[in-house]
Coordinates of C-alpha atoms and ligand atoms in Angstrom, one line a residue:
M16 CA 76.7 14.8 103.2
N17 CA 73.7 14.0 101.1
Q18 CA 72.7 17.0 99.1
Y19 CA 74.2 18.8 95.9
V20 CA 73.5 22.4 95.5
I21 CA 74.0 23.3 91.8
R22 CA 74.0 26.9 90.4
G23 CA 73.4 26.1 86.7
G24 CA 73.1 27.8 83.4
H25 CA 76.8 27.9 82.7
P26 CA 78.7 25.9 79.8
L27 CA 81.5 23.8 80.8
F28 CA 85.1 24.2 79.8
G29 CA 88.2 22.1 80.6
E30 CA 89.4 18.6 81.1
I31 CA 87.8 15.6 82.9
T32 CA 89.7 12.3 83.6
V33 CA 87.4 9.3 83.6
S34 CA 88.0 6.6 86.3
G35 CA 87.9 2.9 86.0
A36 CA 84.6 1.2 85.0
K37 CA 82.2 0.5 87.8
N38 CA 80.4 -2.3 86.3
A39 CA 83.7 -4.0 85.5
A40 CA 85.1 -3.4 89.0
V41 CA 82.0 -4.8 90.7
A42 CA 82.6 -8.1 88.9
I43 CA 86.5 -8.1 89.0
I44 CA 86.6 -7.6 92.7
P45 CA 84.5 -10.5 93.6
A46 CA 86.2 -12.6 90.9
A47 CA 89.4 -12.2 92.9
L48 CA 87.8 -15.1 95.0
L49 CA 88.6 -17.5 92.3
V50 CA 92.3 -16.8 92.6
D51 CA 94.4 -18.9 94.9
G52 CA 96.9 -16.1 95.1
V53 CA 97.4 -12.4 95.1
C54 CA 95.7 -10.1 92.5
R55 CA 96.8 -6.6 92.1
I56 CA 94.1 -4.6 90.5
E57 CA 94.8 -1.0 89.1
N58 CA 92.4 1.8 87.9
V59 CA 89.9 0.9 90.5
P60 CA 87.3 3.5 90.9
Q61 CA 86.8 5.2 94.2
I62 CA 83.2 4.6 94.6
S63 CA 81.1 3.2 97.6
D64 CA 80.1 0.1 95.8
V65 CA 83.7 -1.0 95.5
T66 CA 84.5 -0.3 99.1
L67 CA 81.4 -2.2 100.1
F68 CA 82.8 -5.1 98.1
F69 CA 86.1 -4.9 99.8
S70 CA 84.3 -5.3 103.3
I71 CA 82.5 -8.2 102.0
L72 CA 85.6 -10.0 100.9
E73 CA 87.4 -9.1 104.1
E74 CA 84.8 -10.7 106.1
L75 CA 85.2 -14.0 104.0
G76 CA 88.8 -14.0 104.9
A77 CA 90.5 -12.2 102.0
K78 CA 93.3 -9.9 102.8
V79 CA 92.5 -6.4 101.0
R80 CA 95.4 -4.0 100.9
V81 CA 94.7 -0.5 99.3
L82 CA 97.9 0.6 97.6
N83 CA 96.8 3.8 96.7
R84 CA 93.7 5.8 95.4
H85 CA 93.2 3.5 92.6
A86 CA 95.1 0.2 93.2
V87 CA 94.6 -2.7 95.3
E88 CA 95.9 -6.1 96.4
I89 CA 93.4 -8.9 97.0
D90 CA 94.8 -12.1 98.6
C91 CA 92.2 -14.7 98.5
R92 CA 94.4 -17.7 99.7
N93 CA 92.7 -18.0 102.9
I94 CA 89.0 -17.8 102.4
R95 CA 87.2 -19.2 105.4
S96 CA 83.4 -18.8 104.6
T97 CA 81.3 -19.4 101.5
T98 CA 78.6 -17.2 103.2
P99 CA 79.1 -13.6 102.6
S100 CA 77.4 -11.2 105.4
Y101 CA 73.8 -11.0 104.8
E102 CA 73.6 -7.2 105.7
L103 CA 76.5 -6.2 103.4
A104 CA 75.6 -8.6 100.3
R105 CA 71.9 -7.3 100.2
R106 CA 72.9 -3.8 99.9
I107 CA 74.5 -4.1 96.5
R108 CA 73.0 -5.5 93.3
A109 CA 76.1 -7.0 92.0
S110 CA 76.5 -9.2 95.2
Y111 CA 75.1 -11.9 92.7
Y112 CA 78.8 -12.2 91.3
L113 CA 79.7 -13.8 94.9
L114 CA 77.6 -16.7 93.8
G115 CA 79.5 -17.6 90.6
A116 CA 82.8 -16.9 92.3
L117 CA 82.3 -18.8 95.4
L118 CA 80.5 -21.8 93.7
G119 CA 83.3 -21.9 91.0
R120 CA 86.2 -22.0 93.4
F121 CA 84.6 -24.0 96.5
G122 CA 81.8 -25.6 94.9
K123 CA 79.3 -24.0 97.3
A124 CA 77.8 -20.5 98.1
T125 CA 75.0 -18.8 100.3
V126 CA 74.4 -15.4 99.1
A127 CA 71.6 -12.7 100.2
M128 CA 69.9 -11.5 97.0
P129 CA 68.8 -7.9 96.8
G130 CA 65.0 -7.6 95.7
G131 CA 63.8 -5.7 92.9
C132 CA 64.8 -2.2 92.2
N133 CA 63.6 1.3 91.2
F134 CA 63.6 0.4 87.6
G135 CA 61.6 -2.8 87.7
V136 CA 61.9 -6.6 88.6
R137 CA 65.6 -7.9 88.2
P138 CA 65.2 -11.7 87.7
I139 CA 68.4 -13.8 87.9
D140 CA 66.7 -17.1 86.4
Q141 CA 69.7 -17.0 83.7
H142 CA 72.3 -17.1 86.3
V143 CA 70.5 -19.9 88.1
K144 CA 69.9 -21.9 84.9
G145 CA 73.6 -21.7 84.2
F146 CA 74.7 -23.0 87.6
R147 CA 72.1 -25.9 87.4
L148 CA 73.2 -26.9 83.9
M149 CA 76.9 -26.9 85.4
G150 CA 75.8 -29.6 88.0
A151 CA 74.8 -27.2 91.0
D152 CA 71.7 -27.5 93.1
V153 CA 70.3 -24.1 93.7
I154 CA 67.6 -23.1 96.3
E155 CA 66.2 -19.7 95.6
G156 CA 64.8 -17.5 98.4
G157 CA 66.0 -14.3 100.3
L158 CA 69.1 -16.3 100.5
I159 CA 70.3 -18.2 97.3
Q160 CA 72.1 -21.5 98.4
A161 CA 74.0 -23.3 95.5
E162 CA 76.1 -26.3 95.8
A163 CA 77.8 -28.5 93.2
R164 CA 76.5 -32.0 93.3
D165 CA 79.7 -33.6 93.5
G166 CA 81.9 -30.9 94.9
R167 CA 83.1 -29.4 91.5
L168 CA 81.2 -27.9 88.6
H169 CA 81.1 -29.6 85.2
G170 CA 81.4 -27.7 81.8
A171 CA 78.2 -27.2 80.0
N172 CA 76.4 -25.8 76.9
I173 CA 74.3 -22.9 78.0
Y174 CA 72.0 -20.9 75.8
M175 CA 71.0 -17.6 77.4
D176 CA 67.2 -16.9 76.9
V177 CA 67.9 -13.3 77.3
V178 CA 71.1 -11.3 76.7
S179 CA 72.2 -10.5 80.3
V180 CA 75.2 -8.9 81.4
G181 CA 75.1 -10.3 85.0
A182 CA 74.3 -13.8 83.9
T183 CA 77.0 -14.0 81.3
M184 CA 79.6 -12.8 83.8
N185 CA 78.4 -15.0 86.6
V186 CA 78.4 -18.1 84.5
M187 CA 81.9 -17.2 83.3
M188 CA 83.1 -17.1 86.9
A189 CA 81.5 -20.3 87.9
A190 CA 83.0 -22.0 84.6
V191 CA 86.7 -21.2 84.9
L192 CA 87.6 -23.7 87.5
A193 CA 84.9 -26.2 86.3
E194 CA 86.0 -29.7 84.9
G195 CA 85.6 -29.5 81.2
T196 CA 84.6 -26.9 78.7
T197 CA 81.6 -24.6 79.1
T198 CA 80.0 -22.6 76.1
I199 CA 77.7 -19.7 76.6
D200 CA 75.6 -18.8 73.5
N201 CA 73.6 -15.5 73.1
A202 CA 76.1 -14.0 75.5
A203 CA 76.2 -10.4 76.4
K204 CA 78.9 -8.2 74.6
E205 CA 79.5 -5.2 76.9
P206 CA 83.1 -3.9 77.2
H207 CA 83.0 -5.1 81.0
I208 CA 82.3 -8.7 79.7
V209 CA 85.6 -8.5 77.9
D210 CA 87.4 -7.0 80.9
L211 CA 86.3 -9.7 83.2
A212 CA 87.5 -12.3 80.8
N213 CA 90.9 -10.5 80.4
F214 CA 91.1 -10.3 84.0
L215 CA 90.6 -14.0 84.4
N216 CA 92.9 -15.0 81.6
S217 CA 95.5 -12.8 83.1
M218 CA 95.1 -14.9 86.3
G219 CA 95.4 -18.3 84.3
A220 CA 92.0 -18.8 83.0
D221 CA 91.2 -20.1 79.4
I222 CA 88.5 -18.0 78.0
K223 CA 87.8 -17.3 74.3
G224 CA 85.2 -15.3 72.6
A225 CA 84.4 -12.6 75.1
G226 CA 82.7 -9.7 73.1
T227 CA 81.0 -12.1 70.7
D228 CA 77.9 -14.0 71.0
T229 CA 79.6 -17.2 71.9
I230 CA 82.0 -17.5 74.9
K231 CA 84.0 -20.8 75.4
I232 CA 85.7 -21.4 78.8
R233 CA 87.7 -24.3 79.2
G234 CA 88.0 -25.2 82.9
V235 CA 91.6 -24.9 84.6
E236 CA 92.8 -26.4 87.8
K237 CA 93.8 -23.1 89.4
L238 CA 94.1 -19.5 89.3
T239 CA 97.3 -18.0 90.4
G240 CA 97.2 -14.2 90.9
G241 CA 98.9 -11.4 88.7
T242 CA 98.4 -7.6 88.0
Y243 CA 95.4 -6.4 86.0
G244 CA 94.2 -2.8 85.0
I245 CA 90.3 -2.2 84.9
I246 CA 89.1 -0.5 81.6
P247 CA 87.8 3.2 81.6
D248 CA 84.2 3.7 82.4
Q249 CA 82.1 4.0 79.4
I250 CA 79.1 5.3 81.2
E251 CA 81.0 7.8 83.2
A252 CA 82.4 9.2 80.1
G253 CA 79.2 9.2 78.4
T254 CA 77.6 11.1 81.4
Y255 CA 80.2 14.0 81.1
M256 CA 79.7 14.0 77.2
A257 CA 75.9 14.4 77.8
A258 CA 76.6 17.1 80.4
V259 CA 78.5 19.2 77.7
A260 CA 75.6 18.5 75.2
A261 CA 73.1 19.9 77.8
T262 CA 75.2 23.0 79.1
G263 CA 77.2 23.9 75.9
G264 CA 80.9 24.4 76.1
Q265 CA 84.1 22.3 75.3
V266 CA 85.5 19.7 77.5
L267 CA 88.4 17.0 76.8
I268 CA 87.4 13.7 78.2
K269 CA 90.6 11.8 78.9
N270 CA 91.1 8.2 79.5
V271 CA 88.4 6.6 77.3
I272 CA 88.4 3.8 74.8
P273 CA 87.0 5.6 71.8
K274 CA 85.6 2.3 70.3
H275 CA 83.4 1.8 73.4
M276 CA 82.0 5.5 73.1
E277 CA 80.7 4.9 69.4
C278 CA 77.1 4.1 70.4
I279 CA 77.0 7.2 72.5
S280 CA 79.1 9.6 70.5
S281 CA 77.2 8.9 67.1
K282 CA 73.9 9.9 69.0
L283 CA 75.3 13.1 70.5
Q284 CA 76.7 13.8 67.0
E285 CA 73.1 13.5 65.5
M286 CA 72.1 16.0 68.0
G287 CA 74.7 18.5 66.8
V288 CA 77.4 17.8 69.3
E289 CA 81.0 17.9 67.7
I290 CA 83.2 15.1 68.9
F291 CA 86.8 14.8 68.0
E292 CA 88.8 11.6 68.8
Q293 CA 92.6 11.5 69.6
D294 CA 94.2 8.4 71.1
D295 CA 92.3 7.8 74.4
T296 CA 90.6 11.1 74.5
L297 CA 87.4 12.8 73.0
L298 CA 87.2 16.5 72.8
V299 CA 83.5 17.3 73.2
R300 CA 82.0 20.6 72.0
R301 CA 78.4 22.1 71.8
S302 CA 78.2 25.5 70.4
K303 CA 74.9 25.6 68.7
P304 CA 71.3 24.4 69.6
L305 CA 70.8 20.8 70.0
H306 CA 68.6 18.8 67.3
R307 CA 66.0 16.3 68.2
T308 CA 66.6 12.6 67.5
N309 CA 65.0 9.2 68.8
V310 CA 67.0 6.7 71.0
K311 CA 66.4 3.2 71.8
T312 CA 68.4 1.5 74.5
L313 CA 69.7 -2.1 73.6
P314 CA 72.4 -4.4 74.8
Y315 CA 75.8 -3.6 73.5
P316 CA 76.7 -2.3 70.9
G317 CA 73.2 -0.5 71.1
F318 CA 72.8 2.6 72.9
P319 CA 73.3 1.7 76.6
T320 CA 70.3 1.8 79.1
D321 CA 72.6 3.3 81.7
M322 CA 72.9 6.5 79.4
Q323 CA 69.3 6.7 78.9
P324 CA 68.2 9.1 81.7
Q325 CA 71.3 11.3 80.8
I326 CA 70.5 11.6 77.1
T327 CA 67.0 12.2 77.9
V328 CA 67.9 15.3 79.8
A329 CA 70.0 16.7 76.7
L330 CA 66.9 15.9 74.4
A331 CA 64.6 17.9 76.7
L332 CA 66.6 20.8 75.9
A333 CA 66.8 20.1 72.2
E334 CA 64.8 21.7 69.3
G335 CA 61.7 19.6 68.5
T336 CA 60.3 16.4 69.9
S337 CA 62.2 13.2 70.4
I338 CA 61.1 9.6 71.4
V339 CA 63.2 7.8 73.9
T340 CA 62.5 3.9 74.0
E341 CA 63.7 1.9 76.8
G342 CA 64.6 -1.5 75.5
V343 CA 66.2 -3.3 78.5
W344 CA 64.3 -2.4 81.9
D345 CA 60.6 -2.2 82.6
N346 CA 60.6 1.0 84.5
R347 CA 63.5 3.2 84.0
F348 CA 61.6 6.5 83.5
K349 CA 60.8 7.3 87.2
Y350 CA 63.1 10.2 87.3
V351 CA 61.1 12.1 84.8
G352 CA 58.8 13.3 87.4
E353 CA 61.8 15.1 89.0
L354 CA 62.9 16.4 85.6
K355 CA 59.4 17.9 85.0
R356 CA 60.1 19.9 88.2
L357 CA 62.7 21.8 86.4
G358 CA 60.4 22.7 83.5
A359 CA 61.1 19.4 81.1
K360 CA 58.2 18.5 78.9
V361 CA 58.1 14.6 78.9
Q362 CA 55.4 12.3 78.6
V363 CA 56.1 8.6 79.6
D364 CA 53.9 5.7 78.5
G365 CA 55.5 2.4 79.9
K366 CA 58.8 2.1 78.1
V367 CA 58.3 5.1 75.8
A368 CA 59.0 8.8 76.5
V369 CA 57.9 11.6 74.3
V370 CA 60.3 14.3 74.8
E371 CA 59.3 17.9 73.8
G372 CA 62.4 20.2 74.0
V373 CA 62.2 23.3 75.9
D374 CA 64.5 26.5 75.8
R375 CA 65.7 26.2 79.4
F376 CA 65.1 24.6 82.8
E377 CA 64.6 26.6 86.0
G378 CA 66.4 25.3 89.2
A379 CA 64.2 23.7 91.9
P380 CA 64.6 21.1 94.9
I381 CA 64.7 17.5 93.3
Q382 CA 65.6 14.0 94.5
A383 CA 67.7 11.2 92.8
C384 CA 66.0 7.8 92.6
D385 CA 68.8 5.8 91.4
L386 CA 72.5 6.1 90.1
R387 CA 72.1 7.1 86.5
A388 CA 68.9 9.1 87.2
G389 CA 70.8 10.9 89.8
A390 CA 73.5 11.6 87.5
A391 CA 71.0 12.8 84.8
L392 CA 69.5 15.2 87.4
V393 CA 72.9 16.6 88.0
I394 CA 73.2 17.3 84.3
A395 CA 69.6 18.9 84.4
G396 CA 70.7 21.1 87.4
L397 CA 73.9 22.1 85.5
A398 CA 71.7 23.3 82.6
A399 CA 68.8 25.0 84.7
N400 CA 69.0 28.7 85.5
G401 CA 69.2 29.4 89.3
E402 CA 69.6 26.9 92.1
T403 CA 68.9 23.2 92.1
H404 CA 69.1 21.1 95.4
L405 CA 69.4 17.5 94.7
G406 CA 68.8 15.0 97.4
N407 CA 69.7 11.3 97.8
I408 CA 73.2 11.8 96.2
Q409 CA 74.3 8.5 98.2
Y410 CA 73.0 6.9 94.9
I411 CA 75.4 8.9 92.7
E412 CA 78.4 8.0 95.1
R413 CA 77.8 4.3 94.5
G414 CA 79.0 4.7 91.0
Y415 CA 80.7 8.2 90.2
E416 CA 84.1 8.8 91.6
D417 CA 84.3 12.5 92.8
M418 CA 81.7 13.6 90.5
V419 CA 81.5 17.1 92.1
G420 CA 85.3 17.7 92.0
K421 CA 85.5 16.6 88.3
L422 CA 82.5 19.1 87.3
R423 CA 84.1 21.9 89.5
A424 CA 87.2 21.4 87.5
V425 CA 85.2 22.3 84.3
G426 CA 83.7 25.4 85.8
A427 CA 80.5 24.0 87.2
D428 CA 79.0 25.6 90.3
I429 CA 78.2 22.4 92.5
Q430 CA 78.8 21.8 96.0
I431 CA 78.1 19.2 98.7
V432 CA 76.0 20.4 101.5
D433 CA 75.1 18.5 104.7
V434 CA 71.7 18.0 105.6
P435 CA 70.4 17.0 109.1
E436 CA 70.7 13.3 110.1
D437 CA 67.0 12.8 110.4
E438 CA 66.3 13.8 106.7
K439 CA 68.8 11.4 105.1
V440 CA 67.6 8.6 103.2
E441 CA 69.1 5.2 103.1
P442 CA 69.9 4.4 99.4
K443 CA 68.1 1.3 98.0
I444 CA 69.5 -1.3 95.7
G445 CA 70.7 -0.2 92.1
Ligands
EPZ513 C1 73.9 -4.7 84.4 O1 72.9 -5.1 85.3 C2 74.4 -3.5 85.1 N1 74.7 -3.6 86.4 C3 73.3 -2.2 85.0 O2 73.9 -1.1 85.4 C4 72.9 -2.3 83.5 O3 71.7 -1.3 83.4 C5 72.6 -3.8 82.9 O4 73.7 -4.6 83.1 C6 72.4 -3.6 81.3 O5 73.4 -3.1 80.7 C7 76.0 -4.2 86.9 O6 76.8 -4.4 86.1 C8 76.2 -4.2 88.3 P1 71.2 -7.7 82.8 P2 72.4 -6.6 85.1 O7 71.2 -9.0 83.4 O8 73.5 -7.4 84.9 C9 66.6 -9.6 82.2 C10 74.0 0.9 86.4 O9 73.2 1.9 86.6 N2 67.2 -10.6 83.0 O10 72.0 -7.4 81.6 O11 71.6 -7.1 86.4 C11 66.5 -8.1 83.0 O12 65.2 -8.3 83.6 C12 73.4 -0.6 86.6 O13 75.2 0.9 86.6 C13 66.4 -11.8 82.9 O14 65.3 -11.8 82.5 O15 71.4 -6.6 83.9 C14 66.8 -7.1 82.0 O16 65.6 -6.8 81.3 C15 72.1 -0.5 86.7 N3 66.9 -12.8 83.7 C16 67.7 -7.6 81.0 O17 67.7 -9.1 81.1 C17 68.1 -12.8 84.2 O18 68.6 -13.8 84.7 C18 69.3 -7.2 81.0 O19 69.6 -7.5 82.5 C19 68.9 -11.6 84.1 C20 68.5 -10.6 83.3

């Protein structure tokens, strides 16, 4: 199962329900290691990155009981190892959260670090700086070994040199059971930062200020368990909104937090997309040609880098020339080569893309090169006349629950087709 066949050129009509947030889930599930009790986690997205984390936790001694499609119980009372499987951990970028969680609870951790990825070097120096300031010795290599010098971490004042989602969450995890209070300044503010803090607080932690620049974590003796529901996925919702922008039509996007969507909604509105908010839904309609605009990706509440490929696809079909500037990652325009195969006119110079809108795309065989690029190419295929074959869809399945089913429900002609075993490509780290 690793190719999508898309017959595009049709507008989308109907309803899509958004799943739980991937980037919250891949932090909250390892954070269950901090809990000396049973966590029931709801609204868990059914994606392969989550399944992989369940396997990693089970190997460490956790009991993982899947209750239904979107709910799981994780019991970390009898963890027997602080060294997650090298083979499993290296396959998922978010395995760095195992460091903060294991170090925070047991005072030590040895975790395989994934290397760089398709959109540039991904350093973890800010995570390591935080652990060291809290009293850990950290040896970096293919394996990261971290150990609290006197068995337990201590609270510290940590100023992040760059605004980092991963470092903010990792240090937060390490600090919840530390002795004393930790302050994180220049913290990231993404919705999943707040979600992780809410999860940990619901298990007995004492975290204040998540969602602002400064987070204070007062260490507690123990986290004891409870029930928590993950927030809806801002990027999944935004991806389907961009799909409606590119194809035209009208789709009701259900299970969203509209406030989280403002940075995306306002850009789409500038492009002429109509968006109507009601409770936890957004009605998205595109009935006229799209206008050009400029986009620059920034940490939240700026326009998210994880929506950059999807909005670029829509802009490639807008009237006029748009400028897209990638403000977070060094090399996140790799997918543009594939987009050009469909007829897009995009010139990339480093972190800037000049996007000259065209009237239409024509279907062609193309390959996904990472998760969000893959989603963007699905959107391009939906908008293109004729047939698009999209390979390497393993990337997409890492982070989007049932994308094919959700798109088919709004009238898209997309199906999964088997390709021979020897043509399959192992997904890289994303
Ligand atoms: C998270 O990655 C997401 N991944 C990414 O989503 C997302 O693109 C990114 O945040 C930004 O929003 C997960 O949540 C699993 P960062 P993360 O640390 O935490 C630099 C997706 O498609 N930096 O906020 O690894 C870094 O190089 C994925 O869902 C340092 O210099 O990103 C980058 O330029 C892809 N030192 C910037 O900060 C550090 O120690 C932001 O990175 C850490 C980061």
